[in-house]
Amino acid sequence: RPSQLVAPLGAAATSASGAAATVDCLVIGGGISGSTLAHNLYRSGSDVVLAEARDYLGGNVKSHKTEDGFIWEEGPNSYATQPSIVRIAYELGIADQLVFADESLPPWVNHNGKLHPLPKGGGGKGAQGQLELVFGPNGVLKFALAGELLSWPGKIRAGIGAFLG
């Protein structure tokens, strides 16, 4: 079975001998979704080419480390550390590099040089969980009334969106 090929977008996929490669599937985009798809296709026995325009994989999810060792994630998207993520990390031999957030703390957004906490419930289920998310110490109500991340028009739009679904 040929090894998985990763090529910059627009580059020709070639085999080890330099001849054009024939593959079962071409995945365009090496973000979290494209990389996961390519991995799962390859794992199931397909010959896959993963093409990415950037010089790195991961799309909008990108880790940074400061000189004093603090690790932070860049990107508008996040993912929950679901079993599928841990499984893939284990299969790729990088499970020891996973860093899990303290789930008791709210996530934060850096906007205009200032950190802003995002709403976070206490992890309760059902109606109790919904009440925690809205009225809890890091809840939506505190975020809407005291938070500085969104303007008042932005808060109103977000509230309308929450009620309309």
Tab-separated table of N, CA and C in Angstrom:
chain	number	residue	atom	x	y	z
A	1	ARG	N	0.855	-1.178	0.000
A	1	ARG	CA	0.000	0.000	0.000
A	1	ARG	C	0.897	1.235	0.000
A	2	PRO	N	0.655	2.187	-0.902
A	2	PRO	CA	1.520	3.374	-0.943
A	2	PRO	C	1.332	4.235	0.293
A	3	SER	N	2.365	4.996	0.590
A	3	SER	CA	2.262	5.888	1.739
A	3	SER	C	1.366	7.063	1.402
A	4	GLN	N	0.848	7.680	2.446
A	4	GLN	CA	-0.024	8.838	2.274
A	4	GLN	C	0.781	9.992	1.689
A	5	LEU	N	0.234	10.641	0.670
A	5	LEU	CA	0.917	11.754	0.026
A	5	LEU	C	0.311	13.065	0.491
A	6	VAL	N	1.151	14.037	0.772
A	6	VAL	CA	0.691	15.383	1.087
A	6	VAL	C	1.427	16.316	0.142
A	7	ALA	N	0.681	17.125	-0.601
A	7	ALA	CA	1.302	18.009	-1.580
A	7	ALA	C	0.676	19.386	-1.498
A	8	PRO	N	1.465	20.436	-1.768
A	8	PRO	CA	0.857	21.764	-1.848
A	8	PRO	C	-0.174	21.785	-2.969
A	9	LEU	N	-1.233	22.551	-2.786
A	9	LEU	CA	-2.276	22.641	-3.796
A	9	LEU	C	-1.655	23.075	-5.110
A	10	GLY	N	-1.983	22.377	-6.199
A	10	GLY	CA	-1.444	22.706	-7.509
A	10	GLY	C	-0.242	21.856	-7.873
A	11	ALA	N	0.372	21.178	-6.887
A	11	ALA	CA	1.515	20.323	-7.186
A	11	ALA	C	1.012	18.980	-7.704
A	12	ALA	N	1.754	18.390	-8.615
A	12	ALA	CA	1.371	17.087	-9.156
A	12	ALA	C	1.733	16.005	-8.153
A	13	ALA	N	0.830	15.055	-7.956
A	13	ALA	CA	1.123	13.919	-7.090
A	13	ALA	C	1.950	12.928	-7.880
A	14	THR	N	3.065	12.509	-7.328
A	14	THR	CA	3.931	11.558	-8.006
A	14	THR	C	4.292	10.441	-7.059
A	15	SER	N	4.614	9.302	-7.631
A	15	SER	CA	5.040	8.158	-6.834
A	15	SER	C	6.519	8.296	-6.528
A	16	ALA	N	7.059	7.339	-5.787
A	16	ALA	CA	8.474	7.374	-5.423
A	16	ALA	C	9.368	7.351	-6.665
A	17	SER	N	8.901	6.723	-7.755
A	17	SER	CA	9.698	6.650	-8.980
A	17	SER	C	9.614	7.927	-9.806
A	18	GLY	N	8.753	8.864	-9.415
A	18	GLY	CA	8.597	10.113	-10.160
A	18	GLY	C	7.468	10.074	-11.181
A	19	ALA	N	6.835	8.914	-11.349
A	19	ALA	CA	5.717	8.803	-12.300
A	19	ALA	C	4.451	9.357	-11.653
A	20	ALA	N	3.518	9.771	-12.486
A	20	ALA	CA	2.242	10.277	-11.970
A	20	ALA	C	1.557	9.186	-11.162
A	21	ALA	N	1.017	9.553	-10.031
A	21	ALA	CA	0.369	8.585	-9.140
A	21	ALA	C	-1.110	8.478	-9.466
A	22	THR	N	-1.647	7.282	-9.344
A	22	THR	CA	-3.073	7.055	-9.464
A	22	THR	C	-3.591	6.816	-8.054
A	23	VAL	N	-4.624	7.559	-7.678
A	23	VAL	CA	-5.143	7.455	-6.322
A	23	VAL	C	-6.642	7.227	-6.351
A	24	ASP	N	-7.157	6.744	-5.237
A	24	ASP	CA	-8.592	6.530	-5.105
A	24	ASP	C	-9.331	7.822	-4.793
A	25	CYS	N	-8.672	8.712	-4.063
A	25	CYS	CA	-9.370	9.902	-3.591
A	25	CYS	C	-8.413	11.079	-3.457
A	26	LEU	N	-8.876	12.240	-3.866
A	26	LEU	CA	-8.155	13.488	-3.673
A	26	LEU	C	-8.943	14.316	-2.671
A	27	VAL	N	-8.324	14.655	-1.557
A	27	VAL	CA	-8.951	15.495	-0.542
A	27	VAL	C	-8.324	16.870	-0.662
A	28	ILE	N	-9.148	17.879	-0.884
A	28	ILE	CA	-8.654	19.243	-1.027
A	28	ILE	C	-8.933	19.993	0.261
A	29	GLY	N	-7.874	20.428	0.902
A	29	GLY	CA	-7.977	21.176	2.151
A	29	GLY	C	-7.490	20.359	3.319
A	30	GLY	N	-6.421	20.817	3.954
A	30	GLY	CA	-5.822	20.096	5.072
A	30	GLY	C	-6.178	20.670	6.426
A	31	GLY	N	-7.385	21.252	6.536
A	31	GLY	CA	-7.868	21.684	7.839
A	31	GLY	C	-8.252	20.476	8.672
A	32	ILE	N	-8.891	20.715	9.803
A	32	ILE	CA	-9.238	19.608	10.689
A	32	ILE	C	-10.157	18.605	9.992
A	33	SER	N	-11.116	19.094	9.185
A	33	SER	CA	-12.043	18.177	8.503
A	33	SER	C	-11.356	17.416	7.385
A	34	GLY	N	-10.608	18.114	6.525
A	34	GLY	CA	-9.919	17.449	5.424
A	34	GLY	C	-8.870	16.468	5.902
A	35	SER	N	-8.109	16.850	6.916
A	35	SER	CA	-7.081	15.958	7.454
A	35	SER	C	-7.707	14.714	8.079
A	36	THR	N	-8.812	14.898	8.796
A	36	THR	CA	-9.508	13.762	9.406
A	36	THR	C	-10.064	12.840	8.336
A	37	LEU	N	-10.680	13.423	7.299
A	37	LEU	CA	-11.217	12.619	6.201
A	37	LEU	C	-10.098	11.827	5.526
A	38	ALA	N	-8.986	12.486	5.193
A	38	ALA	CA	-7.877	11.803	4.538
A	38	ALA	C	-7.346	10.668	5.412
A	39	HIS	N	-7.211	10.920	6.705
A	39	HIS	CA	-6.713	9.891	7.626
A	39	HIS	C	-7.655	8.688	7.646
A	40	ASN	N	-8.957	8.953	7.783
A	40	ASN	CA	-9.915	7.846	7.861
A	40	ASN	C	-10.004	7.070	6.547
A	41	LEU	N	-9.939	7.767	5.406
A	41	LEU	CA	-9.930	7.075	4.110
A	41	LEU	C	-8.683	6.199	3.972
A	42	TYR	N	-7.538	6.747	4.334
A	42	TYR	CA	-6.280	6.008	4.263
A	42	TYR	C	-6.327	4.787	5.177
A	43	ARG	N	-6.861	4.988	6.369
A	43	ARG	CA	-6.966	3.902	7.352
A	43	ARG	C	-7.867	2.777	6.846
A	44	SER	N	-8.856	3.143	6.013
A	44	SER	CA	-9.773	2.122	5.484
A	44	SER	C	-9.233	1.440	4.227
A	45	GLY	N	-8.016	1.822	3.792
A	45	GLY	CA	-7.400	1.137	2.667
A	45	GLY	C	-7.369	1.919	1.365
A	46	SER	N	-7.849	3.138	1.350
A	46	SER	CA	-7.839	3.944	0.128
A	46	SER	C	-6.481	4.618	-0.055
A	47	ASP	N	-6.106	4.780	-1.321
A	47	ASP	CA	-4.929	5.580	-1.646
A	47	ASP	C	-5.398	7.025	-1.736
A	48	VAL	N	-4.801	7.898	-0.931
A	48	VAL	CA	-5.302	9.261	-0.767
A	48	VAL	C	-4.199	10.274	-1.037
A	49	VAL	N	-4.573	11.366	-1.714
A	49	VAL	CA	-3.714	12.543	-1.797
A	49	VAL	C	-4.432	13.654	-1.058
A	50	LEU	N	-3.736	14.282	-0.120
A	50	LEU	CA	-4.261	15.413	0.635
A	50	LEU	C	-3.557	16.663	0.122
A	51	ALA	N	-4.314	17.579	-0.476
A	51	ALA	CA	-3.738	18.808	-1.032
A	51	ALA	C	-4.097	19.979	-0.134
A	52	GLU	N	-3.104	20.799	0.180
A	52	GLU	CA	-3.308	21.959	1.042
A	52	GLU	C	-2.547	23.143	0.465
A	53	ALA	N	-3.203	24.309	0.402
A	53	ALA	CA	-2.592	25.511	-0.164
A	53	ALA	C	-1.525	26.108	0.741
A	54	ARG	N	-1.679	25.952	2.046
A	54	ARG	CA	-0.727	26.532	2.994
A	54	ARG	C	0.464	25.597	3.185
A	55	ASP	N	1.478	26.077	3.852
A	55	ASP	CA	2.652	25.249	4.100
A	55	ASP	C	2.535	24.458	5.408
A	56	TYR	N	1.332	24.371	5.957
A	56	TYR	CA	1.092	23.582	7.165
A	56	TYR	C	-0.325	23.029	7.118
A	57	LEU	N	-0.548	21.949	7.865
A	57	LEU	CA	-1.879	21.359	7.989
A	57	LEU	C	-2.545	21.885	9.251
A	58	GLY	N	-3.857	21.808	9.300
A	58	GLY	CA	-4.589	22.220	10.492
A	58	GLY	C	-5.589	23.317	10.232
A	59	GLY	N	-5.505	23.971	9.083
A	59	GLY	CA	-6.468	25.017	8.756
A	59	GLY	C	-6.429	26.155	9.746
A	60	ASN	N	-7.580	26.511	10.267
A	60	ASN	CA	-7.686	27.638	11.188
A	60	ASN	C	-7.222	27.304	12.595
A	61	VAL	N	-7.029	26.035	12.897
A	61	VAL	CA	-6.581	25.634	14.221
A	61	VAL	C	-5.059	25.574	14.194
A	62	LYS	N	-4.427	26.459	14.940
A	62	LYS	CA	-2.964	26.542	14.931
A	62	LYS	C	-2.478	26.831	16.353
A	63	SER	N	-1.538	26.023	16.823
A	63	SER	CA	-0.997	26.194	18.173
A	63	SER	C	0.204	27.126	18.156
A	64	HIS	N	0.320	27.895	19.216
A	64	HIS	CA	1.470	28.776	19.414
A	64	HIS	C	1.999	28.546	20.818
A	65	LYS	N	3.300	28.739	20.991
A	65	LYS	CA	3.913	28.581	22.306
A	65	LYS	C	4.782	29.804	22.567
A	66	THR	N	4.563	30.456	23.717
A	66	THR	CA	5.366	31.622	24.084
A	66	THR	C	6.719	31.163	24.615
A	67	GLU	N	7.631	32.102	24.783
A	67	GLU	CA	8.974	31.774	25.272
A	67	GLU	C	8.947	31.143	26.661
A	68	ASP	N	7.937	31.511	27.470
A	68	ASP	CA	7.861	30.945	28.822
A	68	ASP	C	7.027	29.665	28.884
A	69	GLY	N	6.651	29.103	27.707
A	69	GLY	CA	5.995	27.804	27.660
A	69	GLY	C	4.484	27.816	27.613
A	70	PHE	N	3.845	28.988	27.609
A	70	PHE	CA	2.381	29.059	27.551
A	70	PHE	C	1.911	28.696	26.144
A	71	ILE	N	0.983	27.752	26.027
A	71	ILE	CA	0.452	27.326	24.732
A	71	ILE	C	-0.940	27.924	24.555
A	72	TRP	N	-1.165	28.536	23.373
A	72	TRP	CA	-2.494	29.059	23.069
A	72	TRP	C	-2.851	28.698	21.641
A	73	GLU	N	-4.149	28.623	21.402
A	73	GLU	CA	-4.666	28.214	20.097
A	73	GLU	C	-5.209	29.419	19.347
A	74	GLU	N	-4.885	29.496	18.074
A	74	GLU	CA	-5.394	30.551	17.197
A	74	GLU	C	-6.453	29.946	16.295
A	75	GLY	N	-7.447	30.723	15.974
A	75	GLY	CA	-8.459	30.275	15.027
A	75	GLY	C	-9.844	30.524	15.542
A	76	PRO	N	-10.768	30.750	14.635
A	76	PRO	CA	-12.134	31.029	15.044
A	76	PRO	C	-12.896	29.791	15.473
A	77	ASN	N	-12.350	28.622	15.229
A	77	ASN	CA	-13.056	27.385	15.523
A	77	ASN	C	-12.394	26.658	16.677
A	78	SER	N	-13.169	25.819	17.317
A	78	SER	CA	-12.615	24.965	18.353
A	78	SER	C	-13.255	23.599	18.196
A	79	TYR	N	-12.738	22.639	18.897
A	79	TYR	CA	-13.354	21.321	18.865
A	79	TYR	C	-13.335	20.747	20.266
A	80	ALA	N	-14.336	19.969	20.534
A	80	ALA	CA	-14.382	19.290	21.823
A	80	ALA	C	-13.466	18.076	21.744
A	81	THR	N	-12.831	17.737	22.834
A	81	THR	CA	-11.952	16.574	22.840
A	81	THR	C	-12.802	15.317	22.962
A	82	GLN	N	-13.461	14.999	21.866
A	82	GLN	CA	-14.312	13.825	21.803
A	82	GLN	C	-13.451	12.587	21.602
A	83	PRO	N	-14.013	11.422	21.872
A	83	PRO	CA	-13.239	10.180	21.696
A	83	PRO	C	-12.635	10.039	20.292
A	84	SER	N	-13.315	10.533	19.257
A	84	SER	CA	-12.772	10.403	17.901
A	84	SER	C	-11.476	11.185	17.740
A	85	ILE	N	-11.371	12.350	18.380
A	85	ILE	CA	-10.146	13.155	18.310
A	85	ILE	C	-9.014	12.428	19.022
A	86	VAL	N	-9.299	11.890	20.201
A	86	VAL	CA	-8.286	11.172	20.967
A	86	VAL	C	-7.854	9.917	20.202
A	87	ARG	N	-8.806	9.224	19.564
A	87	ARG	CA	-8.483	8.018	18.778
A	87	ARG	C	-7.518	8.346	17.653
A	88	ILE	N	-7.805	9.407	16.909
A	88	ILE	CA	-6.934	9.769	15.791
A	88	ILE	C	-5.554	10.177	16.302
A	89	ALA	N	-5.503	10.927	17.375
A	89	ALA	CA	-4.211	11.318	17.940
A	89	ALA	C	-3.414	10.077	18.354
A	90	TYR	N	-4.086	9.089	18.933
A	90	TYR	CA	-3.428	7.845	19.319
A	90	TYR	C	-2.916	7.111	18.087
A	91	GLU	N	-3.754	7.005	17.040
A	91	GLU	CA	-3.354	6.313	15.811
A	91	GLU	C	-2.160	6.986	15.135
A	92	LEU	N	-2.081	8.301	15.249
A	92	LEU	CA	-0.980	9.038	14.634
A	92	LEU	C	0.266	9.093	15.509
A	93	GLY	N	0.158	8.545	16.729
A	93	GLY	CA	1.304	8.530	17.627
A	93	GLY	C	1.576	9.870	18.294
A	94	ILE	N	0.544	10.722	18.391
A	94	ILE	CA	0.741	12.044	19.002
A	94	ILE	C	-0.164	12.274	20.204
A	95	ALA	N	-0.727	11.205	20.736
A	95	ALA	CA	-1.641	11.348	21.868
A	95	ALA	C	-0.954	11.985	23.068
A	96	ASP	N	0.351	11.760	23.214
A	96	ASP	CA	1.074	12.353	24.341
A	96	ASP	C	1.242	13.862	24.192
A	97	GLN	N	0.901	14.411	23.023
A	97	GLN	CA	1.011	15.850	22.798
A	97	GLN	C	-0.310	16.590	23.028
A	98	LEU	N	-1.398	15.837	23.274
A	98	LEU	CA	-2.681	16.490	23.536
A	98	LEU	C	-2.612	17.252	24.853
A	99	VAL	N	-3.119	18.468	24.849
A	99	VAL	CA	-3.201	19.289	26.056
A	99	VAL	C	-4.670	19.600	26.275
A	100	PHE	N	-5.208	19.187	27.390
A	100	PHE	CA	-6.623	19.381	27.669
A	100	PHE	C	-6.833	20.607	28.546
A	101	ALA	N	-7.849	21.369	28.210
A	101	ALA	CA	-8.185	22.559	28.993
A	101	ALA	C	-8.842	22.150	30.298
A	102	ASP	N	-8.761	23.025	31.280
A	102	ASP	CA	-9.462	22.825	32.545
A	102	ASP	C	-10.935	23.115	32.275
A	103	GLU	N	-11.752	22.072	32.209
A	103	GLU	CA	-13.161	22.206	31.845
A	103	GLU	C	-13.974	23.008	32.856
A	104	SER	N	-13.416	23.225	34.057
A	104	SER	CA	-14.157	24.005	35.048
A	104	SER	C	-14.067	25.507	34.762
A	105	LEU	N	-13.153	25.902	33.894
A	105	LEU	CA	-12.959	27.315	33.578
A	105	LEU	C	-13.595	27.663	32.237
A	106	PRO	N	-14.006	28.918	32.071
A	106	PRO	CA	-14.590	29.307	30.787
A	106	PRO	C	-13.506	29.450	29.723
A	107	PRO	N	-13.881	29.246	28.458
A	107	PRO	CA	-12.928	29.545	27.385
A	107	PRO	C	-12.788	31.064	27.256
A	108	TRP	N	-11.679	31.510	26.694
A	108	TRP	CA	-11.410	32.934	26.568
A	108	TRP	C	-11.128	33.293	25.118
A	109	VAL	N	-11.431	34.527	24.752
A	109	VAL	CA	-11.136	35.061	23.428
A	109	VAL	C	-10.275	36.307	23.604
A	110	ASN	N	-9.202	36.396	22.835
A	110	ASN	CA	-8.364	37.593	22.832
A	110	ASN	C	-8.856	38.485	21.701
A	111	HIS	N	-9.398	39.633	22.061
A	111	HIS	CA	-9.903	40.582	21.065
A	111	HIS	C	-9.382	41.975	21.403
A	112	ASN	N	-8.722	42.593	20.445
A	112	ASN	CA	-8.139	43.925	20.629
A	112	ASN	C	-7.217	43.988	21.848
A	113	GLY	N	-6.434	42.922	22.046
A	113	GLY	CA	-5.451	42.916	23.116
A	113	GLY	C	-5.995	42.658	24.503
A	114	LYS	N	-7.261	42.282	24.612
A	114	LYS	CA	-7.857	42.025	25.919
A	114	LYS	C	-8.515	40.651	25.916
A	115	LEU	N	-8.372	39.919	27.020
A	115	LEU	CA	-9.013	38.612	27.148
A	115	LEU	C	-10.445	38.768	27.627
A	116	HIS	N	-11.361	38.046	26.980
A	116	HIS	CA	-12.785	38.073	27.320
A	116	HIS	C	-13.249	36.644	27.566
A	117	PRO	N	-13.872	36.362	28.739
A	117	PRO	CA	-14.398	35.018	28.964
A	117	PRO	C	-15.678	34.808	28.157
A	118	LEU	N	-15.854	33.591	27.656
A	118	LEU	CA	-17.079	33.219	26.954
A	118	LEU	C	-18.003	32.505	27.928
A	119	PRO	N	-19.305	32.487	27.654
A	119	PRO	CA	-20.237	31.804	28.554
A	119	PRO	C	-19.881	30.331	28.708
A	120	LYS	N	-20.064	29.824	29.912
A	120	LYS	CA	-19.751	28.428	30.204
A	120	LYS	C	-20.661	27.954	31.311
A	121	GLY	N	-21.360	26.875	31.057
A	121	GLY	CA	-22.205	26.272	32.081
A	121	GLY	C	-21.386	25.394	33.006
A	122	GLY	N	-22.046	24.818	33.977
A	122	GLY	CA	-21.371	23.957	34.943
A	122	GLY	C	-21.319	22.503	34.531
A	123	GLY	N	-21.795	22.194	33.326
A	123	GLY	CA	-21.750	20.817	32.850
A	123	GLY	C	-22.963	19.998	33.220
A	124	GLY	N	-23.976	20.644	33.827
A	124	GLY	CA	-25.186	19.916	34.197
A	124	GLY	C	-25.989	19.503	32.978
A	125	LYS	N	-26.838	18.522	33.138
A	125	LYS	CA	-27.662	18.001	32.039
A	125	LYS	C	-29.093	18.513	32.162
A	126	GLY	N	-29.801	18.507	31.053
A	126	GLY	CA	-31.213	18.849	31.033
A	126	GLY	C	-31.491	20.280	31.443
A	127	ALA	N	-32.638	20.481	32.102
A	127	ALA	CA	-33.071	21.817	32.503
A	127	ALA	C	-32.072	22.463	33.460
A	128	GLN	N	-31.502	21.682	34.374
A	128	GLN	CA	-30.511	22.214	35.319
A	128	GLN	C	-29.305	22.767	34.568
A	129	GLY	N	-28.833	22.050	33.555
A	129	GLY	CA	-27.702	22.497	32.761
A	129	GLY	C	-28.003	23.782	32.006
A	130	GLN	N	-29.229	23.884	31.482
A	130	GLN	CA	-29.628	25.099	30.766
A	130	GLN	C	-29.665	26.296	31.716
A	131	LEU	N	-30.196	26.086	32.933
A	131	LEU	CA	-30.234	27.168	33.916
A	131	LEU	C	-28.821	27.625	34.300
A	132	GLU	N	-27.899	26.652	34.479
A	132	GLU	CA	-26.505	26.991	34.787
A	132	GLU	C	-25.885	27.813	33.666
A	133	LEU	N	-26.150	27.411	32.430
A	133	LEU	CA	-25.561	28.100	31.283
A	133	LEU	C	-26.067	29.534	31.184
A	134	VAL	N	-27.317	29.753	31.502
A	134	VAL	CA	-27.887	31.102	31.392
A	134	VAL	C	-27.569	31.945	32.625
A	135	PHE	N	-27.803	31.402	33.835
A	135	PHE	CA	-27.739	32.196	35.063
A	135	PHE	C	-26.494	31.961	35.916
A	136	GLY	N	-25.637	31.015	35.538
A	136	GLY	CA	-24.454	30.687	36.333
A	136	GLY	C	-23.422	31.810	36.365
A	137	PRO	N	-22.366	31.655	37.191
A	137	PRO	CA	-21.360	32.710	37.352
A	137	PRO	C	-20.625	33.063	36.056
A	138	ASN	N	-20.538	32.141	35.126
A	138	ASN	CA	-19.938	32.418	33.820
A	138	ASN	C	-20.981	32.251	32.722
A	139	GLY	N	-22.235	32.532	33.055
A	139	GLY	CA	-23.338	32.272	32.140
A	139	GLY	C	-23.567	33.342	31.084
A	140	VAL	N	-24.523	33.039	30.253
A	140	VAL	CA	-24.871	33.911	29.132
A	140	VAL	C	-25.364	35.272	29.623
A	141	LEU	N	-26.130	35.289	30.700
A	141	LEU	CA	-26.668	36.555	31.205
A	141	LEU	C	-25.536	37.495	31.629
A	142	LYS	N	-24.563	36.994	32.363
A	142	LYS	CA	-23.418	37.821	32.762
A	142	LYS	C	-22.636	38.276	31.532
A	143	PHE	N	-22.446	37.374	30.575
A	143	PHE	CA	-21.739	37.705	29.342
A	143	PHE	C	-22.457	38.829	28.599
A	144	ALA	N	-23.787	38.737	28.535
A	144	ALA	CA	-24.565	39.741	27.791
A	144	ALA	C	-24.581	41.092	28.495
A	145	LEU	N	-24.724	41.092	29.824
A	145	LEU	CA	-24.863	42.358	30.544
A	145	LEU	C	-23.527	43.005	30.898
A	146	ALA	N	-22.544	42.190	31.303
A	146	ALA	CA	-21.282	42.763	31.776
A	146	ALA	C	-20.117	42.557	30.811
A	147	GLY	N	-20.269	41.638	29.877
A	147	GLY	CA	-19.170	41.355	28.956
A	147	GLY	C	-18.900	42.509	28.005
A	148	GLU	N	-17.631	42.643	27.612
A	148	GLU	CA	-17.215	43.736	26.737
A	148	GLU	C	-16.836	43.253	25.339
A	149	LEU	N	-17.003	41.962	25.061
A	149	LEU	CA	-16.589	41.423	23.765
A	149	LEU	C	-17.510	41.893	22.642
A	150	LEU	N	-18.805	41.899	22.890
A	150	LEU	CA	-19.774	42.310	21.870
A	150	LEU	C	-20.308	43.710	22.166
A	151	SER	N	-20.584	44.457	21.106
A	151	SER	CA	-21.252	45.753	21.268
A	151	SER	C	-22.708	45.475	21.633
A	152	TRP	N	-23.437	46.501	22.072
A	152	TRP	CA	-24.854	46.289	22.382
A	152	TRP	C	-25.641	45.820	21.173
A	153	PRO	N	-25.437	46.405	19.981
A	153	PRO	CA	-26.142	45.844	18.811
A	153	PRO	C	-25.754	44.381	18.563
A	154	GLY	N	-24.474	44.040	18.787
A	154	GLY	CA	-24.036	42.653	18.633
A	154	GLY	C	-24.683	41.735	19.643
A	155	LYS	N	-24.831	42.216	20.881
A	155	LYS	CA	-25.491	41.425	21.927
A	155	LYS	C	-26.962	41.191	21.576
A	156	ILE	N	-27.609	42.206	21.049
A	156	ILE	CA	-29.039	42.079	20.658
A	156	ILE	C	-29.168	41.070	19.531
A	157	ARG	N	-28.281	41.154	18.508
A	157	ARG	CA	-28.334	40.196	17.398
A	157	ARG	C	-28.095	38.766	17.907
A	158	ALA	N	-27.119	38.608	18.811
A	158	ALA	CA	-26.838	37.280	19.357
A	158	ALA	C	-28.027	36.745	20.139
A	159	GLY	N	-28.670	37.616	20.916
A	159	GLY	CA	-29.851	37.194	21.682
A	159	GLY	C	-30.997	36.772	20.782
A	160	ILE	N	-31.229	37.557	19.734
A	160	ILE	CA	-32.289	37.190	18.780
A	160	ILE	C	-31.956	35.854	18.117
A	161	GLY	N	-30.686	35.698	17.741
A	161	GLY	CA	-30.271	34.447	17.112
A	161	GLY	C	-30.451	33.256	18.031
A	162	ALA	N	-30.186	33.452	19.336
A	162	ALA	CA	-30.344	32.371	20.296
A	162	ALA	C	-31.804	31.951	20.431
A	163	PHE	N	-32.712	32.913	20.396
A	163	PHE	CA	-34.130	32.591	20.537
A	163	PHE	C	-34.725	32.019	19.253
A	164	LEU	N	-34.224	32.468	18.106
A	164	LEU	CA	-34.758	31.983	16.824
A	164	LEU	C	-34.114	30.676	16.386
A	165	GLY	N	-32.968	30.363	16.979
A	165	GLY	CA	-32.287	29.120	16.635
A	165	GLY	C	-31.380	29.328	15.526
